[in-house]
Amino acid sequence: MQNRYDRCPNCMQALPNGDDVCPYCGFGVNDYEEKSTCLKPFTVLQNKYMIGRVIGIGGFGITYIGWDLNLQTYIAIKEYFPGSLASRDTSTTVTQVLPNESSKEVYEKGLKRYVEEAQNLSKFYQLQGIVSVKDFFYENATGYIVMEYINGINLKEYLNNAGGKLPEQTVLTLMKPVFESLHTMHNSGLVHRDISPDNIMVDKDNKIKLIDFGSARGQSAETDKTYTVILKHGYAPAEQYYAKGNQGPWTDIYSLCATMYKMLTGQIPPNSVERMEQDEYVDPTKLGVAVSQRTEAVLRKGLAVKTSDRYQNIGQLLADLYGAGPIQSGQSGQPGQPMLGMVNQSAPVATPAAFAATNPTQNSMHLSIQPQQNPSDKKKNMGLIIGIISAAIVALIVGLVLILGGGDKDKDKDKKTEEPTETTTEATSQEPDTTEDGGNTTETTTEAGGSTSTGSYAYEWPTEVSENWLDYTIKINDTIYKLPMPYAEFKSAGWEADYLSTSIAANTYDYTTFELDGIEMQVLIVNYGLKEAPVEECFVAGFSIDPEWYDVRSSSVIELSGGIKWMTSTEADIKAAFGAPDYTYDGEYDGEAYVTMDYADDEIRSGMDLEINSDGVLECISIANVAVPEGLNVDASQIDTAPPEINSYYVAPTGPSTELFDHIVTINENEYYKLPVPVSEFTANGWTLDTATPDYISGNSYELTYIEKNGEKLNVKIDNFTSDAILPINAYVTSISVDTDYFALPISFPGGYSVGDHYDKFTEAFGDKEDYGFDDSYTSFIKLDYMCYDGDAVGGNGIGYLSIDIYADPETGAMNEIKYSLGMDSIEPQ
């Protein structure tokens, strides 16, 4: 049969004979199925980038193979296309992405984040361990990131082809460039947050690069407070499972060490949340793996459950792993015996059949960008991303998640001899602004309109399962539930929790595992109110049932709308009941096929995720509705106007900075502010908050905004360190950013440097400090950084870290941007 292309959409080579199978890469040309929402093959962007086949479709974008017509080389092209927020019908000549009318604001915020991903990566093009960004541009009313093409396979596949594990020498040689590149990245204030074998590529020359920076965020919260992260169980540390988890370089260190553990042993470390209750981590040597004492000690420290017990920066890890007593090339080592000599990075890496071609298409054209929500591993979705858009509250978007991992599923099994299942969870998290105890010691308040007291909310138990899944009804054994529902009503059905917070901060959430009659499931609990509330006054908004992680008695009866039943209904049954899903993904794990089907609620980002197992029946269910219940009284006018007690801790400075770490910023030579500083200190001096600043800040959260006076603008991060919602004027400023394009007044920082000064003045102040970051020259700017994660060393009083970012003109050396940020867990008396 004559194929419909004159080129191969996989490798872009011309097909003069109209072959069905490409003679160059083995791609089945006629088998390629065009998707109606994707750009057609051979579409040309910017008059120089030719689009090829779709590599993957995620929740936020589409990845294509591409060809640079000018440079005649392969590229990867990522297109911002959030399918739940926008549409495009390429059955016509239309190529523009059209945001849904009701989702334009959310679409624009996502596009901004997409641009940030490109900007984040562009800073590190010179690093050999990180994938390079070549270009970014706007077209078709959306954004595109052009990235280098990596001719290779991901580390997961590489390990599989190599027999599941690698010698210590090979692991250390492979991983060192990634460690070094991430060290540089961390020093610039960014954390990757999604490191695993899926996101590490190995090319044909046995060099590796870290990819997929869609989850990377600034350590000082330079982005929106809600971001999406994929949690891969075994690789994700415990702090990533919690909205208030204190994330930083130590987060990536855990994931890197988990990846090394997998490379050395062939096994994934136990789930970090499970380890909090019962740590069953096993040293590699106890598994019979030949690893030096030094490497084993580094892994043990890097994989510590508590963040404080881990390495705090990669520099420390590099010193221990590759420093004194380095490993000699070619030595395998015996368990418990130190290895001597130096790693020879130029030595060839042993790769027994690591690149053996089982599929010529995959091996020859495997791109560097893995679609964020289409991992080739176990699941696309083990969680349901949920965002609250509350009509009752002004422009509030709170990210919520239904986490499906972390339960003690097989309590009686010897997990030391059983490899944890490699799965993923999508999570929406918040930057670390509070202590990890969840704020449970805060005094709770039950004022009317402040906390959403469910006592005044009349919940009616449904008597039957609705035919419409958007009614969010589900039958579990003999009881029918409708989401959301008051926690007290849910509890009255007999459910018991393995662990439960006593209270939940204002306008945020928590989750935990509940059990009843042989069914364990994850339950999402939401506080819709503007005061911290006891959990008994909150709402249950979501359920997640997954027999692969939690015990579910086989005789259980679980029924969704439209007669869809657990372990009975098929993919065809589900489509007949609910129509085609918004997203679908066919995958394979351990030789068993599965299909995920995602149904999204058009209005509020709630929805339902279903998984069909290898037997063709429904096995996993996630369903959540986070809309504010109709009739629930959430009154923003009840927010306290008085400053919180912690604002009284502030002591205003009487003069300019005299010490390097006193955090006093001087503006216009007569205004002195000691960070962290209440916003009210600025307003007392005539500064005003941007009118777009939200009316309030949710509990244990923050906002990014700017303050202005007489046309002069400063970007600031304002934090709420309480568990109740507060007015922005009562928040604390923890970060100040000045840009000479928007600010012309004199402003100086501790150490005596100011915008307009030569950057030598900054290096003179910090260059001799042990934690001084790095400086690097680019074509259009010079970048300098200082990072210190020892809070006590930079002033204490609740400070977690100090971050300073500076941009300078490469010709004059003048500093034109300075950002001074404190990472805070709490406010303490000065």
Tab-separated table of C-alpha atoms in Angstrom, residues 179-550:
chain	number	residue	atom	x	y	z
A	179	PHE	CA	26.010	15.493	40.282
A	180	GLU	CA	28.294	18.304	39.163
A	181	SER	CA	25.701	19.881	36.869
A	182	LEU	CA	23.020	19.776	39.548
A	183	HIS	CA	25.424	21.345	42.020
A	184	THR	CA	25.706	24.312	39.667
A	185	MET	CA	21.962	24.360	39.153
A	186	HIS	CA	21.300	24.317	42.901
A	187	ASN	CA	23.707	27.176	43.406
A	188	SER	CA	21.582	29.226	41.034
A	189	GLY	CA	18.532	28.621	43.209
A	190	LEU	CA	16.754	25.859	41.266
A	191	VAL	CA	15.745	22.346	42.315
A	192	HIS	CA	14.781	19.697	39.725
A	193	ARG	CA	12.269	17.785	41.940
A	194	ASP	CA	11.680	14.908	39.525
A	195	ILE	CA	14.874	12.843	39.258
A	196	SER	CA	14.616	9.154	38.414
A	197	PRO	CA	15.931	6.782	35.727
A	198	ASP	CA	13.036	7.939	33.522
A	199	ASN	CA	14.482	11.457	33.383
A	200	ILE	CA	18.117	10.574	32.733
A	201	MET	CA	19.229	9.876	29.165
A	202	VAL	CA	22.253	7.787	28.153
A	203	ASP	CA	23.580	8.543	24.673
A	204	LYS	CA	25.511	6.303	22.297
A	205	ASP	CA	28.794	7.561	23.754
A	206	ASN	CA	27.782	6.485	27.258
A	207	LYS	CA	27.340	10.046	28.452
A	208	ILE	CA	24.286	10.947	30.438
A	209	LYS	CA	22.095	14.021	30.728
A	210	LEU	CA	19.302	15.001	33.064
A	211	ILE	CA	16.092	15.938	31.243
A	212	ASP	CA	12.505	17.083	31.875
A	213	PHE	CA	12.777	20.263	33.898
A	214	GLY	CA	9.034	20.941	33.883
A	215	SER	CA	8.966	20.472	37.662
A	216	ALA	CA	12.037	22.588	38.432
A	217	ARG	CA	11.268	25.474	40.792
A	218	GLY	CA	13.200	28.175	42.542
A	219	GLN	CA	14.209	27.416	46.104
A	220	SER	CA	13.129	30.885	47.118
A	221	ALA	CA	9.755	30.433	45.481
A	222	GLU	CA	10.185	32.643	42.460
A	223	THR	CA	7.189	30.984	40.824
A	224	ASP	CA	3.492	30.626	41.467
A	225	LYS	CA	2.822	28.894	44.739
A	226	THR	CA	1.099	25.967	43.075
A	227	TYR	CA	3.151	23.662	40.909
A	228	THR	CA	2.814	20.146	39.629
A	229	VAL	CA	5.337	17.455	40.378
A	230	ILE	CA	5.389	13.787	39.496
A	231	LEU	CA	6.193	11.709	42.554
A	232	LYS	CA	7.869	8.427	41.701
A	233	HIS	CA	7.584	6.124	44.667
A	234	GLY	CA	10.980	5.015	45.891
A	235	TYR	CA	12.691	8.006	44.288
A	236	ALA	CA	10.679	10.827	45.889
A	237	PRO	CA	11.648	11.821	49.459
A	238	ALA	CA	8.977	12.200	52.112
A	239	GLU	CA	8.912	16.007	51.993
A	240	GLN	CA	7.530	15.915	48.440
A	241	TYR	CA	4.384	14.163	49.626
A	242	TYR	CA	3.384	17.074	51.818
A	243	ALA	CA	2.215	20.552	50.914
A	244	LYS	CA	4.432	21.939	53.688
A	245	GLY	CA	7.401	19.732	52.950
A	246	ASN	CA	10.702	21.588	53.220
A	247	GLN	CA	12.187	21.082	49.751
A	248	GLY	CA	15.636	22.066	48.586
A	249	PRO	CA	18.872	20.541	47.225
A	250	TRP	CA	18.455	17.719	49.755
A	251	THR	CA	15.297	16.731	47.853
A	252	ASP	CA	17.245	16.133	44.645
A	253	ILE	CA	20.021	14.437	46.628
A	254	TYR	CA	17.559	11.827	47.891
A	255	SER	CA	16.339	11.134	44.350
A	256	LEU	CA	19.880	10.968	42.972
A	257	CYS	CA	20.948	8.490	45.629
A	258	ALA	CA	17.802	6.439	45.039
A	259	THR	CA	18.728	6.339	41.359
A	260	MET	CA	22.261	5.189	42.215
A	261	TYR	CA	20.811	2.543	44.524
A	262	LYS	CA	18.678	1.264	41.639
A	263	MET	CA	21.704	1.240	39.320
A	264	LEU	CA	23.813	-0.705	41.812
A	265	THR	CA	21.267	-3.182	43.169
A	266	GLY	CA	18.589	-3.413	40.519
A	267	GLN	CA	16.056	-2.553	43.210
A	268	ILE	CA	14.190	0.613	44.108
A	269	PRO	CA	14.527	1.836	47.710
A	270	PRO	CA	11.409	1.443	49.872
A	271	ASN	CA	8.787	4.163	49.686
A	272	SER	CA	9.986	7.119	51.764
A	273	VAL	CA	6.611	7.616	53.462
A	274	GLU	CA	6.547	3.975	54.555
A	275	ARG	CA	10.070	4.403	55.912
A	276	MET	CA	8.810	7.114	58.264
A	277	GLU	CA	6.855	4.466	60.164
A	278	GLN	CA	9.137	1.462	59.690
A	279	ASP	CA	12.438	1.917	57.899
A	280	GLU	CA	13.280	-1.226	55.949
A	281	TYR	CA	16.086	0.223	53.871
A	282	VAL	CA	18.764	-2.387	53.122
A	283	ASP	CA	22.414	-1.572	52.385
A	284	PRO	CA	23.590	-2.809	48.959
A	285	THR	CA	26.209	-5.118	50.472
A	286	LYS	CA	23.487	-6.929	52.436
A	287	LEU	CA	21.877	-7.658	49.075
A	288	GLY	CA	25.128	-9.242	47.895
A	289	VAL	CA	26.221	-6.260	45.797
A	290	ALA	CA	29.929	-5.394	45.657
A	291	VAL	CA	30.028	-1.782	46.854
A	292	SER	CA	32.715	0.098	48.754
A	293	GLN	CA	32.137	1.237	52.309
A	294	ARG	CA	32.430	4.829	51.192
A	295	THR	CA	29.768	4.582	48.504
A	296	GLU	CA	27.486	2.665	50.838
A	297	ALA	CA	27.872	5.322	53.528
A	298	VAL	CA	27.137	8.094	51.017
A	299	LEU	CA	23.967	6.305	49.893
A	300	ARG	CA	22.843	5.753	53.454
A	301	LYS	CA	23.235	9.455	54.278
A	302	GLY	CA	21.795	10.657	50.977
A	303	LEU	CA	18.742	8.440	51.471
A	304	ALA	CA	18.093	9.503	55.060
A	305	VAL	CA	14.372	9.933	55.655
A	306	LYS	CA	14.769	13.159	57.643
A	307	THR	CA	15.988	16.096	55.605
A	308	SER	CA	18.243	17.231	58.441
A	309	ASP	CA	20.083	13.889	58.355
A	310	ARG	CA	20.814	14.156	54.622
A	311	TYR	CA	23.549	15.990	52.763
A	312	GLN	CA	22.440	19.600	52.547
A	313	ASN	CA	24.243	20.295	49.289
A	314	ILE	CA	25.795	18.229	46.523
A	315	GLY	CA	29.220	19.699	47.206
A	316	GLN	CA	29.303	17.746	50.467
A	317	LEU	CA	28.218	14.566	48.689
A	318	LEU	CA	30.809	14.990	45.923
A	319	ALA	CA	33.545	15.423	48.507
A	320	ASP	CA	32.562	12.200	50.267
A	321	LEU	CA	31.916	10.163	47.126
A	322	TYR	CA	34.781	11.285	44.885
A	323	GLY	CA	37.116	12.953	47.363
A	324	ALA	CA	39.488	11.314	49.822
A	325	GLY	CA	40.282	7.720	48.976
A	326	PRO	CA	38.793	7.852	45.476
A	327	ILE	CA	37.877	4.725	43.583
A	328	GLN	CA	40.337	3.179	41.215
A	329	SER	CA	39.226	2.412	37.687
A	330	GLY	CA	38.654	-1.278	37.222
A	331	GLN	CA	38.392	-2.249	40.898
A	332	SER	CA	35.162	-3.982	41.719
A	333	GLY	CA	35.678	-4.062	45.438
A	334	GLN	CA	34.377	-6.497	47.998
A	335	PRO	CA	31.479	-5.853	50.331
A	336	GLY	CA	32.697	-3.835	53.268
A	337	GLN	CA	36.124	-3.167	51.734
A	338	PRO	CA	37.135	0.419	50.864
A	339	MET	CA	38.262	1.004	47.277
A	340	LEU	CA	41.388	2.978	46.445
A	341	GLY	CA	42.535	5.037	43.478
A	342	MET	CA	40.909	7.666	41.234
A	343	VAL	CA	37.913	7.379	38.956
A	344	ASN	CA	39.015	7.652	35.340
A	345	GLN	CA	36.170	9.545	33.729
A	346	SER	CA	37.531	8.930	30.248
A	347	ALA	CA	37.544	5.190	30.730
A	348	PRO	CA	34.954	3.279	28.734
A	349	VAL	CA	31.787	2.372	30.579
A	350	ALA	CA	30.867	-1.282	30.636
A	351	THR	CA	27.582	-1.551	28.798
A	352	PRO	CA	26.753	-5.207	28.141
A	353	ALA	CA	24.028	-5.037	25.516
A	354	ALA	CA	22.770	-1.793	27.052
A	355	PHE	CA	21.903	-0.468	23.641
A	356	ALA	CA	20.807	-3.773	22.102
A	357	ALA	CA	18.073	-2.849	19.635
A	358	THR	CA	14.831	-4.515	20.505
A	359	ASN	CA	12.925	-1.849	18.613
A	360	PRO	CA	14.890	0.032	15.946
A	361	THR	CA	12.468	2.928	16.046
A	362	GLN	CA	12.806	3.507	19.765
A	363	ASN	CA	16.562	3.170	19.825
A	364	SER	CA	17.325	5.305	16.796
A	365	MET	CA	14.927	8.150	17.482
A	366	HIS	CA	14.473	8.263	21.241
A	367	LEU	CA	14.113	11.925	22.184
A	368	SER	CA	15.461	13.680	25.219
A	369	ILE	CA	12.120	15.023	26.370
A	370	GLN	CA	9.908	12.558	28.132
A	371	PRO	CA	6.270	13.703	28.225
A	372	GLN	CA	5.590	14.710	31.781
A	373	GLN	CA	2.402	12.739	32.171
A	374	ASN	CA	3.209	9.833	29.871
A	375	PRO	CA	6.016	7.914	31.573
A	376	SER	CA	6.900	4.653	29.894
A	377	ASP	CA	6.936	3.085	33.336
A	378	LYS	CA	4.177	1.708	35.504
A	379	LYS	CA	1.541	4.415	35.251
A	380	LYS	CA	0.790	7.728	33.710
A	381	ASN	CA	-1.276	8.789	36.668
A	382	MET	CA	-1.321	7.417	40.157
A	383	GLY	CA	-2.900	10.580	41.369
A	384	LEU	CA	-5.599	12.980	40.412
A	385	ILE	CA	-4.451	16.552	40.111
A	386	ILE	CA	-7.066	18.750	41.561
A	387	GLY	CA	-7.204	22.547	41.591
A	388	ILE	CA	-9.749	24.554	43.498
A	389	ILE	CA	-11.152	27.551	41.657
A	390	SER	CA	-13.558	28.943	44.200
A	391	ALA	CA	-16.316	31.149	42.846
A	392	ALA	CA	-16.925	32.418	46.356
A	393	ILE	CA	-13.376	33.681	46.788
A	394	VAL	CA	-11.535	36.174	44.605
A	395	ALA	CA	-9.254	34.403	42.120
A	396	LEU	CA	-8.036	31.725	44.537
A	397	ILE	CA	-6.401	28.633	43.095
A	398	VAL	CA	-5.332	26.010	45.608
A	399	GLY	CA	-3.522	22.937	44.340
A	400	LEU	CA	-4.673	19.642	45.762
A	401	VAL	CA	-3.631	16.052	45.214
A	402	LEU	CA	-4.810	12.552	45.882
A	403	ILE	CA	-1.616	10.699	46.711
A	404	LEU	CA	-1.792	6.991	45.996
A	405	GLY	CA	1.465	5.770	47.424
A	406	GLY	CA	2.932	5.428	50.837
A	407	GLY	CA	0.606	2.937	52.451
A	408	ASP	CA	1.865	-0.123	54.291
A	409	LYS	CA	0.242	-2.462	51.829
A	410	ASP	CA	1.778	-5.819	52.581
A	411	LYS	CA	2.262	-5.680	56.301
A	412	ASP	CA	3.232	-9.328	56.670
A	413	LYS	CA	5.661	-9.549	53.785
A	414	ASP	CA	9.420	-9.367	54.107
A	415	LYS	CA	10.016	-6.200	52.157
A	416	LYS	CA	13.751	-6.594	52.422
A	417	THR	CA	13.604	-9.238	49.729
A	418	GLU	CA	10.871	-7.640	47.672
A	419	GLU	CA	11.519	-4.788	45.248
A	420	PRO	CA	9.016	-1.967	45.646
A	421	THR	CA	6.796	-1.415	42.654
A	422	GLU	CA	8.030	1.505	40.598
A	423	THR	CA	5.064	3.809	40.269
A	424	THR	CA	4.376	7.490	39.936
A	425	THR	CA	2.110	9.950	41.627
A	426	GLU	CA	1.283	13.386	40.349
A	427	ALA	CA	1.315	15.881	43.139
A	428	THR	CA	0.595	19.540	43.424
A	429	SER	CA	2.757	20.984	46.176
A	430	GLN	CA	3.513	24.279	47.826
A	431	GLU	CA	6.805	25.881	48.590
A	432	PRO	CA	8.150	25.255	52.113
A	433	ASP	CA	7.001	28.152	54.222
A	434	THR	CA	6.141	26.425	57.468
A	435	THR	CA	7.469	23.768	59.777
A	436	GLU	CA	6.953	20.136	58.878
A	437	ASP	CA	4.749	19.437	61.856
A	438	GLY	CA	1.799	20.671	59.810
A	439	GLY	CA	1.075	23.454	62.204
A	440	ASN	CA	-0.914	21.185	64.494
A	441	THR	CA	0.109	23.091	67.600
A	442	THR	CA	-1.645	26.234	66.376
A	443	GLU	CA	-4.702	27.162	68.366
A	444	THR	CA	-7.791	26.355	66.281
A	445	THR	CA	-10.591	28.831	65.701
A	446	THR	CA	-14.220	28.127	64.898
A	447	GLU	CA	-15.617	31.573	64.235
A	448	ALA	CA	-18.636	31.617	61.947
A	449	GLY	CA	-17.521	32.317	58.418
A	450	GLY	CA	-13.895	31.824	59.324
A	451	SER	CA	-13.685	28.082	59.495
A	452	THR	CA	-16.208	26.297	57.355
A	453	SER	CA	-18.149	24.691	60.146
A	454	THR	CA	-19.936	21.720	58.661
A	455	GLY	CA	-22.455	21.936	61.453
A	456	SER	CA	-24.360	24.541	59.439
A	457	TYR	CA	-24.029	22.597	56.219
A	458	ALA	CA	-26.820	20.157	55.426
A	459	TYR	CA	-25.462	17.078	53.669
A	460	GLU	CA	-27.922	14.675	52.123
A	461	TRP	CA	-26.770	11.105	51.751
A	462	PRO	CA	-27.528	9.876	48.235
A	463	THR	CA	-29.868	6.912	47.919
A	464	GLU	CA	-28.592	5.755	44.546
A	465	VAL	CA	-25.555	6.087	42.313
A	466	SER	CA	-26.094	8.792	39.725
A	467	GLU	CA	-26.002	8.080	36.008
A	468	ASN	CA	-23.762	11.137	35.529
A	469	TRP	CA	-20.207	10.802	36.797
A	470	LEU	CA	-20.041	14.594	37.254
A	471	ASP	CA	-22.370	14.136	40.225
A	472	TYR	CA	-19.405	12.419	41.930
A	473	THR	CA	-21.273	9.558	43.527
A	474	ILE	CA	-19.612	6.248	44.323
A	475	LYS	CA	-20.866	3.123	46.043
A	476	ILE	CA	-18.476	1.269	48.330
A	477	ASN	CA	-19.964	-1.977	49.586
A	478	ASP	CA	-23.380	-1.005	50.991
A	479	THR	CA	-22.860	2.766	51.257
A	480	ILE	CA	-23.227	5.462	48.590
A	481	TYR	CA	-21.124	8.611	48.908
A	482	LYS	CA	-21.377	11.976	47.144
A	483	LEU	CA	-18.275	14.182	47.005
A	484	PRO	CA	-17.500	16.517	48.591
A	485	MET	CA	-19.032	15.575	51.928
A	486	PRO	CA	-18.484	16.664	55.542
A	487	TYR	CA	-15.704	14.715	57.201
A	488	ALA	CA	-17.974	13.911	60.131
A	489	GLU	CA	-20.508	12.312	57.788
A	490	PHE	CA	-17.797	10.270	56.122
A	491	LYS	CA	-16.441	9.172	59.488
A	492	SER	CA	-19.910	8.145	60.637
A	493	ALA	CA	-19.849	5.354	58.055
A	494	GLY	CA	-17.194	3.622	60.146
A	495	TRP	CA	-13.958	4.529	58.375
A	496	GLU	CA	-10.814	4.498	60.535
A	497	ALA	CA	-7.612	6.377	59.734
A	498	ASP	CA	-4.082	5.078	60.242
A	499	TYR	CA	-2.923	8.651	60.921
A	500	LEU	CA	-4.792	11.946	60.913
A	501	SER	CA	-3.801	15.574	61.438
A	502	THR	CA	-5.735	17.300	64.187
A	503	SER	CA	-6.310	20.400	62.058
A	504	ILE	CA	-5.882	21.713	58.519
A	505	ALA	CA	-4.652	25.193	57.586
A	506	ALA	CA	-6.972	27.694	55.940
A	507	ASN	CA	-7.935	26.912	52.350
A	508	THR	CA	-5.617	23.936	52.049
A	509	TYR	CA	-5.802	20.153	52.317
A	510	ASP	CA	-4.472	16.951	53.818
A	511	TYR	CA	-4.745	13.293	52.922
A	512	THR	CA	-4.457	9.987	54.703
A	513	THR	CA	-5.312	6.306	54.462
A	514	PHE	CA	-8.630	5.034	55.789
A	515	GLU	CA	-9.876	1.445	56.188
A	516	LEU	CA	-13.296	-0.146	56.449
A	517	ASP	CA	-14.521	-3.694	55.822
A	518	GLY	CA	-11.408	-4.873	54.026
A	519	ILE	CA	-10.938	-1.764	51.881
A	520	GLU	CA	-8.008	0.617	52.294
A	521	MET	CA	-8.062	3.853	50.342
A	522	GLN	CA	-6.475	7.283	50.239
A	523	VAL	CA	-8.839	10.078	51.237
A	524	LEU	CA	-8.454	13.767	50.405
A	525	ILE	CA	-9.601	16.170	53.141
A	526	VAL	CA	-10.120	19.870	52.346
A	527	ASN	CA	-10.528	22.938	54.524
A	528	TYR	CA	-12.455	25.412	52.369
A	529	GLY	CA	-12.454	28.048	55.067
A	530	LEU	CA	-10.283	31.016	55.878
A	531	LYS	CA	-9.363	29.893	59.379
A	532	GLU	CA	-7.444	26.845	60.451
A	533	ALA	CA	-10.066	24.238	61.251
A	534	PRO	CA	-10.214	20.974	63.169
A	535	VAL	CA	-10.325	18.091	60.727
A	536	GLU	CA	-13.810	17.291	62.021
A	537	GLU	CA	-15.008	20.569	60.473
A	538	CYS	CA	-13.481	19.903	57.058
A	539	PHE	CA	-14.687	18.061	53.975
A	540	VAL	CA	-13.782	14.822	52.260
A	541	ALA	CA	-13.293	15.646	48.570
A	542	GLY	CA	-11.696	12.590	47.013
A	543	PHE	CA	-11.148	8.823	47.174
A	544	SER	CA	-8.420	6.704	45.606
A	545	ILE	CA	-8.598	2.917	45.448
A	546	ASP	CA	-5.577	1.019	44.144
A	547	PRO	CA	-5.099	-2.677	45.040
A	548	GLU	CA	-1.462	-2.474	43.982
A	549	TRP	CA	-0.714	-0.197	46.935
A	550	TYR	CA	-3.514	-0.822	49.389
